[in-house]
Amino acid sequence: MKAAILGYGNVGKGACDIIAQSNTGLEVKRILARRMRPGMEDIITLDFNDILNDPEIEIVCEAIGGLSPAYQYVSAALKAGKHVVSANKELISHYYAELNALARENGVCLRFAPSSGGGIPWLPNLIRAKRCDSIEEISCILNGTTNYILYNMTEKSLSFETALKGAQDAGYAEADPSADIDGEDTRRKCAISASIAFDVALDENSVDVFGIRHITAGDIAAFKEMGKVCKLMVKAGVKDEKIYAYVEPTLLSSSSLESAVPLNYNIGSLVGRSIGKLSFYGQGAGSLPTGSSMVQDMIDIKEGISGAPAPRSTAKADNSAESHRYYIRTSASVKGLRSISDGDSKFYITDEEYTVAEMHEMAAEIRKSDPNAFFAGICG
Ligand SMILES: NC(=O)c1ccc[n+]([C@@H]2O[C@H](COP(=O)([O-])OP(=O)(O)OC[C@H]3O[C@@H](n4cnc5c(N)ncnc54)[C@H](OP(=O)(O)O)[C@@H]3O)[C@@H](O)[C@H]2O)c1
């Protein structure tokens, strides 16, 4: 089966290398790039129409990133009756309903395993579990950069700034790390994973998100005293017939599976009504791991294995039924909370459970007077 790769960067090159080294029955006929590479004149094109108008190319793999021109290329490929694999979480979470519908209308497959979990077969196994089970909850660590920062802050007692610099030096964090440390990248992966788990097209903007930009070494020291480890968790499930979905720093028991996830690794877990908890662990990013996930999707297409089920409807996350206790560190006074520590590193542990919706609203309010405030959910 002949394929084209759009974008010859980390993921696109990784996928090409894996196909070249293995016996998949796939052939990369064309690569779309923005500039020619010496010795690759026969395979690289700078014109997407060379791919769109080539009837031999049956699969188009998008590894460009961003919304435009990825959206235009993916839509055109689907309309031309070509299967699509995309690594692009921004594209998939933004256009989930539309691109899924377009694939169905044109009788082709849209797959996007590399978009959430990098090299981990997280989305394919979520789809597989649903064939004979219903998903009750998903809980995941899906951002390697923030896990690397939190891991090094915890293990080496580093400040946030030093741990972030280490992540940048190691090539895990970008020069502008905002999308990772503010949780936007994770929000998109949450929306995609929850859409699959609960058969909807979940509005990414309805997913409550709080990142780790303001976590301090003092917070980490307090968590250690509590016997907790902080991770940036994706959580989604169904409660009172409402889909909850959110991303927030979460304090986990130091003996939990998730608290043991090191460095830039990821984990995706589902709870099925019949199967119970199933977890998938590995490298959530990187050229070859993510390229491998892209090639696995291509092989599934070649073998006629279907992708995600059609969303039944569009939906917004409703976090008013999901609740737990919270750690809140702020210099602002917070009414109704029990303070357990005073002084420079003042923090609160809520006595009662707060709904996720309430906490995220309260945090937005607190941060008007204390922009450096930090909170984390307490689980386990
Ligand atoms: N890297 C990972 O580990 C990873 C993991 C999971 C998912 N992803 C996702 O995979 C996608 C690609 O990421 P990446 O890390 O491979 O990015 P990357 O290394 O920056 O590669 C993107 C490539 O696309 C090319 N490109 C950009 N616009 C183009 C256009 N209009 N036409 C043709 N080529 C174009 C770029 O060309 P130039 O070289 O000219 O800039 C670059 O080579 C993103 O959506 C990312 O979120 C990445």
CSV table of C-alpha atoms and ligand atoms in Angstrom, one decimal:
chain,number,residue,atom,x,y,z
A,1,MET,CA,0.0,0.0,0.0
A,2,LYS,CA,1.4,3.4,-1.0
A,3,ALA,CA,1.4,6.3,1.4
A,4,ALA,CA,2.5,9.9,1.6
A,5,ILE,CA,3.9,11.7,4.7
A,6,LEU,CA,3.2,15.4,5.2
A,7,GLY,CA,6.0,17.0,7.1
A,8,TYR,CA,9.5,15.6,7.4
A,9,GLY,CA,10.3,16.6,11.0
A,10,ASN,CA,10.6,14.4,14.1
A,11,VAL,CA,7.5,12.3,13.6
A,12,GLY,CA,7.4,12.3,9.8
A,13,LYS,CA,11.1,11.2,9.5
A,14,GLY,CA,10.5,8.6,12.3
A,15,ALA,CA,7.7,7.0,10.4
A,16,CYS,CA,9.7,7.0,7.2
A,17,ASP,CA,12.7,5.4,8.9
A,18,ILE,CA,10.5,2.7,10.5
A,19,ILE,CA,8.9,1.8,7.2
A,20,ALA,CA,12.3,1.7,5.5
A,21,GLN,CA,13.6,-0.7,8.2
A,22,SER,CA,10.7,-3.1,8.5
A,23,ASN,CA,8.6,-5.3,6.4
A,24,THR,CA,5.2,-3.8,6.7
A,25,GLY,CA,4.1,-3.9,3.0
A,26,LEU,CA,3.8,-0.1,3.1
A,27,GLU,CA,5.7,2.2,0.8
A,28,VAL,CA,6.3,5.9,1.3
A,29,LYS,CA,5.8,7.2,-2.3
A,30,ARG,CA,6.0,10.9,-1.5
A,31,ILE,CA,6.9,13.3,1.3
A,32,LEU,CA,5.6,16.8,1.5
A,33,ALA,CA,8.2,19.3,2.8
A,34,ARG,CA,8.9,23.0,2.6
A,35,ARG,CA,12.4,22.6,1.3
A,36,MET,CA,14.2,20.0,-0.8
A,37,ARG,CA,16.7,17.6,0.9
A,38,PRO,CA,19.8,16.5,-1.1
A,39,GLY,CA,19.4,13.0,-2.5
A,40,MET,CA,15.7,13.0,-1.9
A,41,GLU,CA,14.6,14.7,-5.1
A,42,ASP,CA,12.6,11.7,-6.3
A,43,ILE,CA,10.5,11.4,-3.1
A,44,ILE,CA,10.1,14.9,-1.7
A,45,THR,CA,7.6,17.3,-3.2
A,46,LEU,CA,6.9,20.9,-2.2
A,47,ASP,CA,3.5,20.7,-3.8
A,48,PHE,CA,0.6,19.0,-2.0
A,49,ASN,CA,-1.3,18.5,-5.3
A,50,ASP,CA,1.4,15.9,-6.3
A,51,ILE,CA,0.0,13.8,-3.4
A,52,LEU,CA,-3.7,14.7,-3.7
A,53,ASN,CA,-3.8,13.9,-7.4
A,54,ASP,CA,-1.8,10.7,-7.3
A,55,PRO,CA,-4.3,7.8,-7.4
A,56,GLU,CA,-1.7,5.3,-6.2
A,57,ILE,CA,-1.4,7.0,-2.8
A,58,GLU,CA,-4.1,5.5,-0.5
A,59,ILE,CA,-2.9,6.8,2.9
A,60,VAL,CA,-1.9,10.4,3.8
A,61,CYS,CA,-0.1,10.8,7.1
A,62,GLU,CA,0.0,14.3,8.6
A,63,ALA,CA,2.9,15.2,10.7
A,64,ILE,CA,3.1,19.0,10.1
A,65,GLY,CA,1.3,20.2,13.3
A,66,GLY,CA,-0.9,23.3,13.9
A,67,LEU,CA,-4.3,24.0,12.3
A,68,SER,CA,-3.4,25.4,9.0
A,69,PRO,CA,-2.5,24.1,6.4
A,70,ALA,CA,-2.9,20.7,8.2
A,71,TYR,CA,-6.7,21.1,8.2
A,72,GLN,CA,-6.9,22.0,4.5
A,73,TYR,CA,-4.6,19.1,3.6
A,74,VAL,CA,-6.3,16.5,5.8
A,75,SER,CA,-9.8,17.6,4.6
A,76,ALA,CA,-8.8,17.5,1.0
A,77,ALA,CA,-7.2,14.0,1.4
A,78,LEU,CA,-10.4,12.6,3.0
A,79,LYS,CA,-12.6,14.1,0.3
A,80,ALA,CA,-10.3,12.6,-2.3
A,81,GLY,CA,-11.0,9.1,-0.8
A,82,LYS,CA,-7.7,8.7,0.9
A,83,HIS,CA,-7.2,7.3,4.4
A,84,VAL,CA,-5.6,9.7,6.9
A,85,VAL,CA,-3.4,9.2,9.9
A,86,SER,CA,-2.6,12.3,11.9
A,87,ALA,CA,-0.2,12.9,14.8
A,88,ASN,CA,-1.6,16.4,15.4
A,89,LYS,CA,-3.6,16.7,18.7
A,90,GLU,CA,-4.4,20.3,18.0
A,91,LEU,CA,-6.0,19.5,14.6
A,92,ILE,CA,-7.9,16.4,15.9
A,93,SER,CA,-9.2,17.9,19.1
A,94,HIS,CA,-10.3,21.1,17.3
A,95,TYR,CA,-12.0,19.4,14.3
A,96,TYR,CA,-12.9,16.0,15.9
A,97,ALA,CA,-16.6,15.9,14.8
A,98,GLU,CA,-16.0,17.4,11.4
A,99,LEU,CA,-13.1,15.2,10.3
A,100,ASN,CA,-14.7,12.0,11.6
A,101,ALA,CA,-17.8,12.8,9.6
A,102,LEU,CA,-15.8,13.6,6.6
A,103,ALA,CA,-14.0,10.2,6.8
A,104,ARG,CA,-17.3,8.4,7.1
A,105,GLU,CA,-18.9,10.3,4.2
A,106,ASN,CA,-16.0,9.3,2.0
A,107,GLY,CA,-15.8,5.7,3.2
A,108,VAL,CA,-12.2,6.1,4.5
A,109,CYS,CA,-10.5,5.7,7.8
A,110,LEU,CA,-9.2,8.6,10.0
A,111,ARG,CA,-6.8,7.4,12.7
A,112,PHE,CA,-4.7,9.5,15.2
A,113,ALA,CA,-3.0,7.2,17.7
A,114,PRO,CA,0.2,9.3,17.8
A,115,SER,CA,-1.7,12.4,18.7
A,116,SER,CA,-2.3,11.3,22.4
A,117,GLY,CA,0.4,9.2,24.1
A,118,GLY,CA,3.1,9.4,21.4
A,119,GLY,CA,4.5,5.9,21.1
A,120,ILE,CA,2.0,4.3,23.5
A,121,PRO,CA,-0.8,2.3,22.0
A,122,TRP,CA,-3.3,4.2,24.2
A,123,LEU,CA,-6.0,5.3,21.8
A,124,PRO,CA,-6.0,2.0,19.8
A,125,ASN,CA,-6.5,0.0,23.1
A,126,LEU,CA,-9.2,2.4,24.3
A,127,ILE,CA,-11.0,1.7,21.0
A,128,ARG,CA,-10.3,-2.0,21.4
A,129,ALA,CA,-11.6,-2.2,25.0
A,130,LYS,CA,-14.8,-0.5,24.0
A,131,ARG,CA,-15.6,-3.3,21.5
A,132,CYS,CA,-17.0,-5.5,24.4
A,133,ASP,CA,-16.9,-3.2,27.4
A,134,SER,CA,-18.1,0.2,28.6
A,135,ILE,CA,-15.6,2.7,29.8
A,136,GLU,CA,-16.2,4.1,33.3
A,137,GLU,CA,-13.2,6.3,33.7
A,138,ILE,CA,-9.9,7.3,32.1
A,139,SER,CA,-7.0,8.6,34.0
A,140,CYS,CA,-3.7,9.4,32.3
A,141,ILE,CA,-0.4,11.2,32.4
A,142,LEU,CA,-0.1,12.4,28.7
A,143,ASN,CA,2.5,15.2,28.8
A,144,GLY,CA,6.1,14.1,29.0
A,145,THR,CA,7.5,17.6,29.6
A,146,THR,CA,5.5,18.3,32.7
A,147,ASN,CA,6.1,14.8,34.0
A,148,TYR,CA,9.9,15.4,33.5
A,149,ILE,CA,9.7,18.6,35.4
A,150,LEU,CA,7.6,17.2,38.3
A,151,TYR,CA,9.8,14.1,38.5
A,152,ASN,CA,13.0,16.1,38.8
A,153,MET,CA,11.5,18.5,41.3
A,154,THR,CA,10.4,15.5,43.4
A,155,GLU,CA,13.5,13.3,43.0
A,156,LYS,CA,16.2,16.0,43.0
A,157,SER,CA,14.4,18.8,45.0
A,158,LEU,CA,14.9,21.2,42.1
A,159,SER,CA,13.1,24.5,41.8
A,160,PHE,CA,10.5,24.7,39.0
A,161,GLU,CA,12.8,27.1,37.0
A,162,THR,CA,15.8,24.7,37.2
A,163,ALA,CA,13.7,21.7,36.3
A,164,LEU,CA,12.2,23.5,33.3
A,165,LYS,CA,15.6,24.6,32.1
A,166,GLY,CA,16.7,20.9,32.4
A,167,ALA,CA,13.7,19.8,30.3
A,168,GLN,CA,14.6,22.5,27.7
A,169,ASP,CA,18.3,21.4,27.6
A,170,ALA,CA,17.2,17.8,27.2
A,171,GLY,CA,15.0,18.7,24.2
A,172,TYR,CA,11.7,17.9,26.0
A,173,ALA,CA,10.4,21.4,26.4
A,174,GLU,CA,10.2,24.1,23.8
A,175,ALA,CA,11.7,27.6,24.1
A,176,ASP,CA,8.2,28.7,24.8
A,177,PRO,CA,6.9,26.0,27.1
A,178,SER,CA,3.5,27.5,27.7
A,179,ALA,CA,1.4,24.9,25.9
A,180,ASP,CA,3.0,22.2,28.1
A,181,ILE,CA,3.2,23.9,31.5
A,182,ASP,CA,-0.2,25.6,31.3
A,183,GLY,CA,-1.8,22.3,30.4
A,184,GLU,CA,-3.1,23.2,26.9
A,185,ASP,CA,-1.4,20.3,25.2
A,186,THR,CA,-2.8,17.9,27.8
A,187,ARG,CA,-6.3,19.5,27.5
A,188,ARG,CA,-6.3,18.5,23.8
A,189,LYS,CA,-5.3,14.9,24.6
A,190,CYS,CA,-7.9,14.8,27.3
A,191,ALA,CA,-10.6,15.9,24.8
A,192,ILE,CA,-9.5,13.3,22.2
A,193,SER,CA,-9.3,10.5,24.7
A,194,ALA,CA,-12.7,11.3,26.3
A,195,SER,CA,-14.3,11.7,22.9
A,196,ILE,CA,-13.3,8.1,22.1
A,197,ALA,CA,-14.1,6.7,25.5
A,198,PHE,CA,-17.6,8.2,25.7
A,199,ASP,CA,-18.7,8.2,22.0
A,200,VAL,CA,-19.0,12.0,21.7
A,201,ALA,CA,-17.1,14.9,20.1
A,202,LEU,CA,-16.1,16.7,23.3
A,203,ASP,CA,-15.6,20.4,23.1
A,204,GLU,CA,-11.9,20.9,24.1
A,205,ASN,CA,-12.7,24.3,25.5
A,206,SER,CA,-15.1,22.8,28.0
A,207,VAL,CA,-12.3,20.8,29.7
A,208,ASP,CA,-11.2,22.5,32.9
A,209,VAL,CA,-7.5,22.9,32.9
A,210,PHE,CA,-4.9,24.0,35.5
A,211,GLY,CA,-1.2,23.6,34.7
A,212,ILE,CA,2.0,23.5,36.8
A,213,ARG,CA,3.5,26.9,35.9
A,214,HIS,CA,3.2,28.1,39.6
A,215,ILE,CA,4.3,25.0,41.5
A,216,THR,CA,7.2,25.6,43.9
A,217,ALA,CA,9.8,23.5,45.6
A,218,GLY,CA,7.9,24.4,48.8
A,219,ASP,CA,4.8,22.7,47.4
A,220,ILE,CA,6.7,19.6,46.6
A,221,ALA,CA,8.2,19.5,50.1
A,222,ALA,CA,4.7,19.7,51.6
A,223,PHE,CA,3.5,16.9,49.3
A,224,LYS,CA,6.4,14.7,50.5
A,225,GLU,CA,5.4,15.3,54.1
A,226,MET,CA,1.9,14.2,53.2
A,227,GLY,CA,3.3,11.0,51.5
A,228,LYS,CA,2.0,12.2,48.1
A,229,VAL,CA,3.5,12.6,44.7
A,230,CYS,CA,2.2,15.3,42.3
A,231,LYS,CA,1.4,14.5,38.7
A,232,LEU,CA,-0.4,16.4,36.0
A,233,MET,CA,-3.4,14.1,35.5
A,234,VAL,CA,-6.1,13.8,32.8
A,235,LYS,CA,-9.3,12.5,34.2
A,236,ALA,CA,-12.6,11.9,32.5
A,237,GLY,CA,-15.6,9.7,33.2
A,238,VAL,CA,-19.4,9.7,33.5
A,239,LYS,CA,-21.2,10.6,36.7
A,240,ASP,CA,-25.0,11.4,37.0
A,241,GLU,CA,-25.2,11.0,33.2
A,242,LYS,CA,-22.7,13.9,32.8
A,243,ILE,CA,-19.3,13.6,31.2
A,244,TYR,CA,-16.6,15.1,33.4
A,245,ALA,CA,-13.2,15.9,31.9
A,246,TYR,CA,-10.4,17.9,33.4
A,247,VAL,CA,-6.7,18.4,33.7
A,248,GLU,CA,-5.2,19.3,37.0
A,249,PRO,CA,-2.1,18.7,39.2
A,250,THR,CA,-3.1,15.8,41.4
A,251,LEU,CA,-1.6,14.5,44.6
A,252,LEU,CA,-1.4,10.7,44.4
A,253,SER,CA,-0.4,8.1,47.0
A,254,SER,CA,3.3,7.5,46.7
A,255,SER,CA,2.5,3.8,46.2
A,256,SER,CA,0.3,4.4,43.2
A,257,LEU,CA,1.2,3.2,39.7
A,258,GLU,CA,1.0,6.7,38.3
A,259,SER,CA,3.3,8.2,40.9
A,260,ALA,CA,6.1,5.8,39.7
A,261,VAL,CA,6.0,7.1,36.1
A,262,PRO,CA,9.5,8.6,35.7
A,263,LEU,CA,11.1,11.3,33.6
A,264,ASN,CA,9.2,12.1,30.3
A,265,TYR,CA,7.2,8.8,30.3
A,266,ASN,CA,3.4,8.7,29.9
A,267,ILE,CA,0.7,6.3,31.1
A,268,GLY,CA,-2.8,5.9,29.9
A,269,SER,CA,-5.3,4.0,32.0
A,270,LEU,CA,-8.9,3.0,31.5
A,271,VAL,CA,-11.4,1.5,33.8
A,272,GLY,CA,-13.8,-0.8,32.0
A,273,ARG,CA,-17.0,-2.2,33.6
A,274,SER,CA,-15.9,-5.7,32.9
A,275,ILE,CA,-12.1,-5.5,32.5
A,276,GLY,CA,-11.4,-3.2,35.4
A,277,LYS,CA,-8.3,-1.0,35.3
A,278,LEU,CA,-6.0,-1.5,32.3
A,279,SER,CA,-2.8,0.7,31.9
A,280,PHE,CA,-0.6,1.4,29.0
A,281,TYR,CA,2.9,2.8,29.7
A,282,GLY,CA,5.8,4.0,27.6
A,283,GLN,CA,7.4,6.8,25.7
A,284,GLY,CA,4.8,9.5,25.1
A,285,ALA,CA,7.0,11.4,22.5
A,286,GLY,CA,10.1,11.1,20.4
A,287,SER,CA,10.8,10.6,16.7
A,288,LEU,CA,10.9,6.7,16.6
A,289,PRO,CA,8.2,6.0,19.3
A,290,THR,CA,5.7,8.4,17.7
A,291,GLY,CA,6.7,7.4,14.2
A,292,SER,CA,6.1,3.8,15.2
A,293,SER,CA,2.6,4.7,16.5
A,294,MET,CA,1.9,6.3,13.1
A,295,VAL,CA,3.1,3.2,11.2
A,296,GLN,CA,0.9,1.0,13.4
A,297,ASP,CA,-2.1,3.1,12.4
A,298,MET,CA,-1.1,2.7,8.8
A,299,ILE,CA,-0.9,-1.1,9.2
A,300,ASP,CA,-4.3,-1.2,10.8
A,301,ILE,CA,-5.7,0.7,7.9
A,302,LYS,CA,-4.0,-1.7,5.4
A,303,GLU,CA,-5.5,-4.6,7.4
A,304,GLY,CA,-9.0,-3.1,7.4
A,305,ILE,CA,-9.1,-2.6,11.2
A,306,SER,CA,-11.6,0.2,11.9
A,307,GLY,CA,-10.8,3.3,13.9
A,308,ALA,CA,-12.7,5.2,16.5
A,309,PRO,CA,-16.5,4.8,16.5
A,310,ALA,CA,-18.5,7.7,15.2
A,311,PRO,CA,-19.3,10.2,17.9
A,312,ARG,CA,-23.1,10.1,18.8
A,313,SER,CA,-23.2,13.8,19.5
A,314,THR,CA,-21.2,16.8,20.4
A,315,ALA,CA,-20.8,17.4,24.1
A,316,LYS,CA,-19.4,19.7,26.7
A,317,ALA,CA,-17.6,18.5,29.8
A,318,ASP,CA,-19.7,19.1,33.0
A,319,ASN,CA,-17.5,19.0,36.1
A,320,SER,CA,-20.2,19.8,38.6
A,321,ALA,CA,-20.7,16.2,39.8
A,322,GLU,CA,-17.1,15.2,40.2
A,323,SER,CA,-15.5,16.2,43.5
A,324,HIS,CA,-12.5,15.6,45.8
A,325,ARG,CA,-10.4,17.5,48.4
A,326,TYR,CA,-7.8,20.0,47.3
A,327,TYR,CA,-4.5,21.4,48.3
A,328,ILE,CA,-4.4,25.2,47.8
A,329,ARG,CA,-1.4,27.4,48.3
A,330,THR,CA,-2.0,31.1,48.2
A,331,SER,CA,-1.2,34.3,50.0
A,332,ALA,CA,-4.9,35.5,49.4
A,333,SER,CA,-7.4,34.7,52.2
A,334,VAL,CA,-9.8,32.0,51.2
A,335,LYS,CA,-13.1,31.9,53.1
A,336,GLY,CA,-14.5,28.6,54.3
A,337,LEU,CA,-11.2,26.6,54.2
A,338,ARG,CA,-9.3,25.2,57.1
A,339,SER,CA,-5.7,26.5,57.1
A,340,ILE,CA,-3.2,23.9,58.3
A,341,SER,CA,-0.1,26.0,57.9
A,342,ASP,CA,0.8,29.6,58.2
A,343,GLY,CA,3.7,31.8,57.3
A,344,ASP,CA,5.5,32.2,54.0
A,345,SER,CA,4.5,28.9,52.6
A,346,LYS,CA,0.8,29.2,53.5
A,347,PHE,CA,-1.3,26.5,52.2
A,348,TYR,CA,-4.7,25.0,52.8
A,349,ILE,CA,-6.2,21.5,52.7
A,350,THR,CA,-9.9,21.6,52.1
A,351,ASP,CA,-11.9,19.8,54.7
A,352,GLU,CA,-14.7,19.0,52.4
A,353,GLU,CA,-14.8,17.8,48.9
A,354,TYR,CA,-15.2,20.5,46.3
A,355,THR,CA,-16.5,19.9,42.8
A,356,VAL,CA,-13.9,20.3,40.0
A,357,ALA,CA,-16.1,23.0,38.5
A,358,GLU,CA,-16.2,24.9,41.8
A,359,MET,CA,-12.5,24.6,42.4
A,360,HIS,CA,-11.5,25.8,39.0
A,361,GLU,CA,-13.9,28.8,39.3
A,362,MET,CA,-12.5,29.5,42.8
A,363,ALA,CA,-8.9,29.3,41.6
A,364,ALA,CA,-9.7,31.8,38.8
A,365,GLU,CA,-11.0,34.2,41.5
A,366,ILE,CA,-8.0,33.6,43.9
A,367,ARG,CA,-5.6,34.3,41.1
A,368,LYS,CA,-7.0,37.8,40.5
A,369,SER,CA,-5.3,38.8,43.8
A,370,ASP,CA,-2.6,36.2,43.9
A,371,PRO,CA,-1.4,35.3,40.3
A,372,ASN,CA,1.1,32.8,41.7
A,373,ALA,CA,-1.5,30.7,43.6
A,374,PHE,CA,-1.3,26.9,43.0
A,375,PHE,CA,-3.7,24.1,43.7
A,376,ALA,CA,-3.8,20.3,43.3
A,377,GLY,CA,-6.5,17.8,43.6
A,378,ILE,CA,-6.1,15.1,46.3
A,379,CYS,CA,-6.8,11.6,45.2
A,380,GLY,CA,-6.0,8.3,46.9
B,1,LIG,N1,7.7,15.2,18.4
B,1,LIG,C1,6.9,14.3,19.1
B,1,LIG,O1,7.5,13.5,19.9
B,1,LIG,C2,5.4,14.2,18.9
B,1,LIG,C3,4.7,13.3,19.7
B,1,LIG,C4,3.3,13.2,19.5
B,1,LIG,C5,2.7,14.0,18.6
B,1,LIG,N2,3.5,15.0,17.9
B,1,LIG,C6,2.8,15.8,16.9
B,1,LIG,O2,3.2,15.5,15.6
B,1,LIG,C7,3.2,16.7,14.8
B,1,LIG,C8,4.6,17.0,14.2
B,1,LIG,O3,5.5,17.2,15.3
B,1,LIG,P1,7.0,17.1,15.1
B,1,LIG,O4,7.6,17.0,16.4
B,1,LIG,O5,7.4,16.1,14.1
B,1,LIG,O6,7.3,18.6,14.5
B,1,LIG,P2,8.5,19.1,13.7
B,1,LIG,O7,9.7,18.3,14.0
B,1,LIG,O8,8.5,20.6,13.8
B,1,LIG,O9,8.1,18.7,12.2
B,1,LIG,C9,7.1,19.3,11.4
B,1,LIG,C10,7.6,19.3,10.0
B,1,LIG,O10,6.5,19.8,9.2
B,1,LIG,C11,7.1,20.7,8.2
B,1,LIG,N3,6.1,21.6,7.8
B,1,LIG,C12,5.6,22.6,8.4
B,1,LIG,N4,4.7,23.3,7.6
B,1,LIG,C13,4.7,22.6,6.5
B,1,LIG,C14,4.0,22.8,5.3
B,1,LIG,N5,3.2,23.8,5.1
B,1,LIG,N6,4.3,21.9,4.3
B,1,LIG,C15,5.2,20.9,4.4
B,1,LIG,N7,5.8,20.7,5.5
B,1,LIG,C16,5.6,21.5,6.6
B,1,LIG,C17,8.3,21.3,8.9
B,1,LIG,O11,9.1,21.8,8.0
B,1,LIG,P3,10.4,22.7,8.3
B,1,LIG,O12,11.5,21.7,8.6
B,1,LIG,O13,10.7,23.5,7.0
B,1,LIG,O14,10.1,23.6,9.5
B,1,LIG,C18,8.8,20.2,9.8
B,1,LIG,O15,9.8,19.5,9.1
B,1,LIG,C19,2.7,17.8,15.7
B,1,LIG,O16,1.3,18.0,15.6
B,1,LIG,C20,3.0,17.3,17.1
B,1,LIG,O17,2.1,17.8,18.1
B,1,LIG,C21,4.8,15.1,18.0
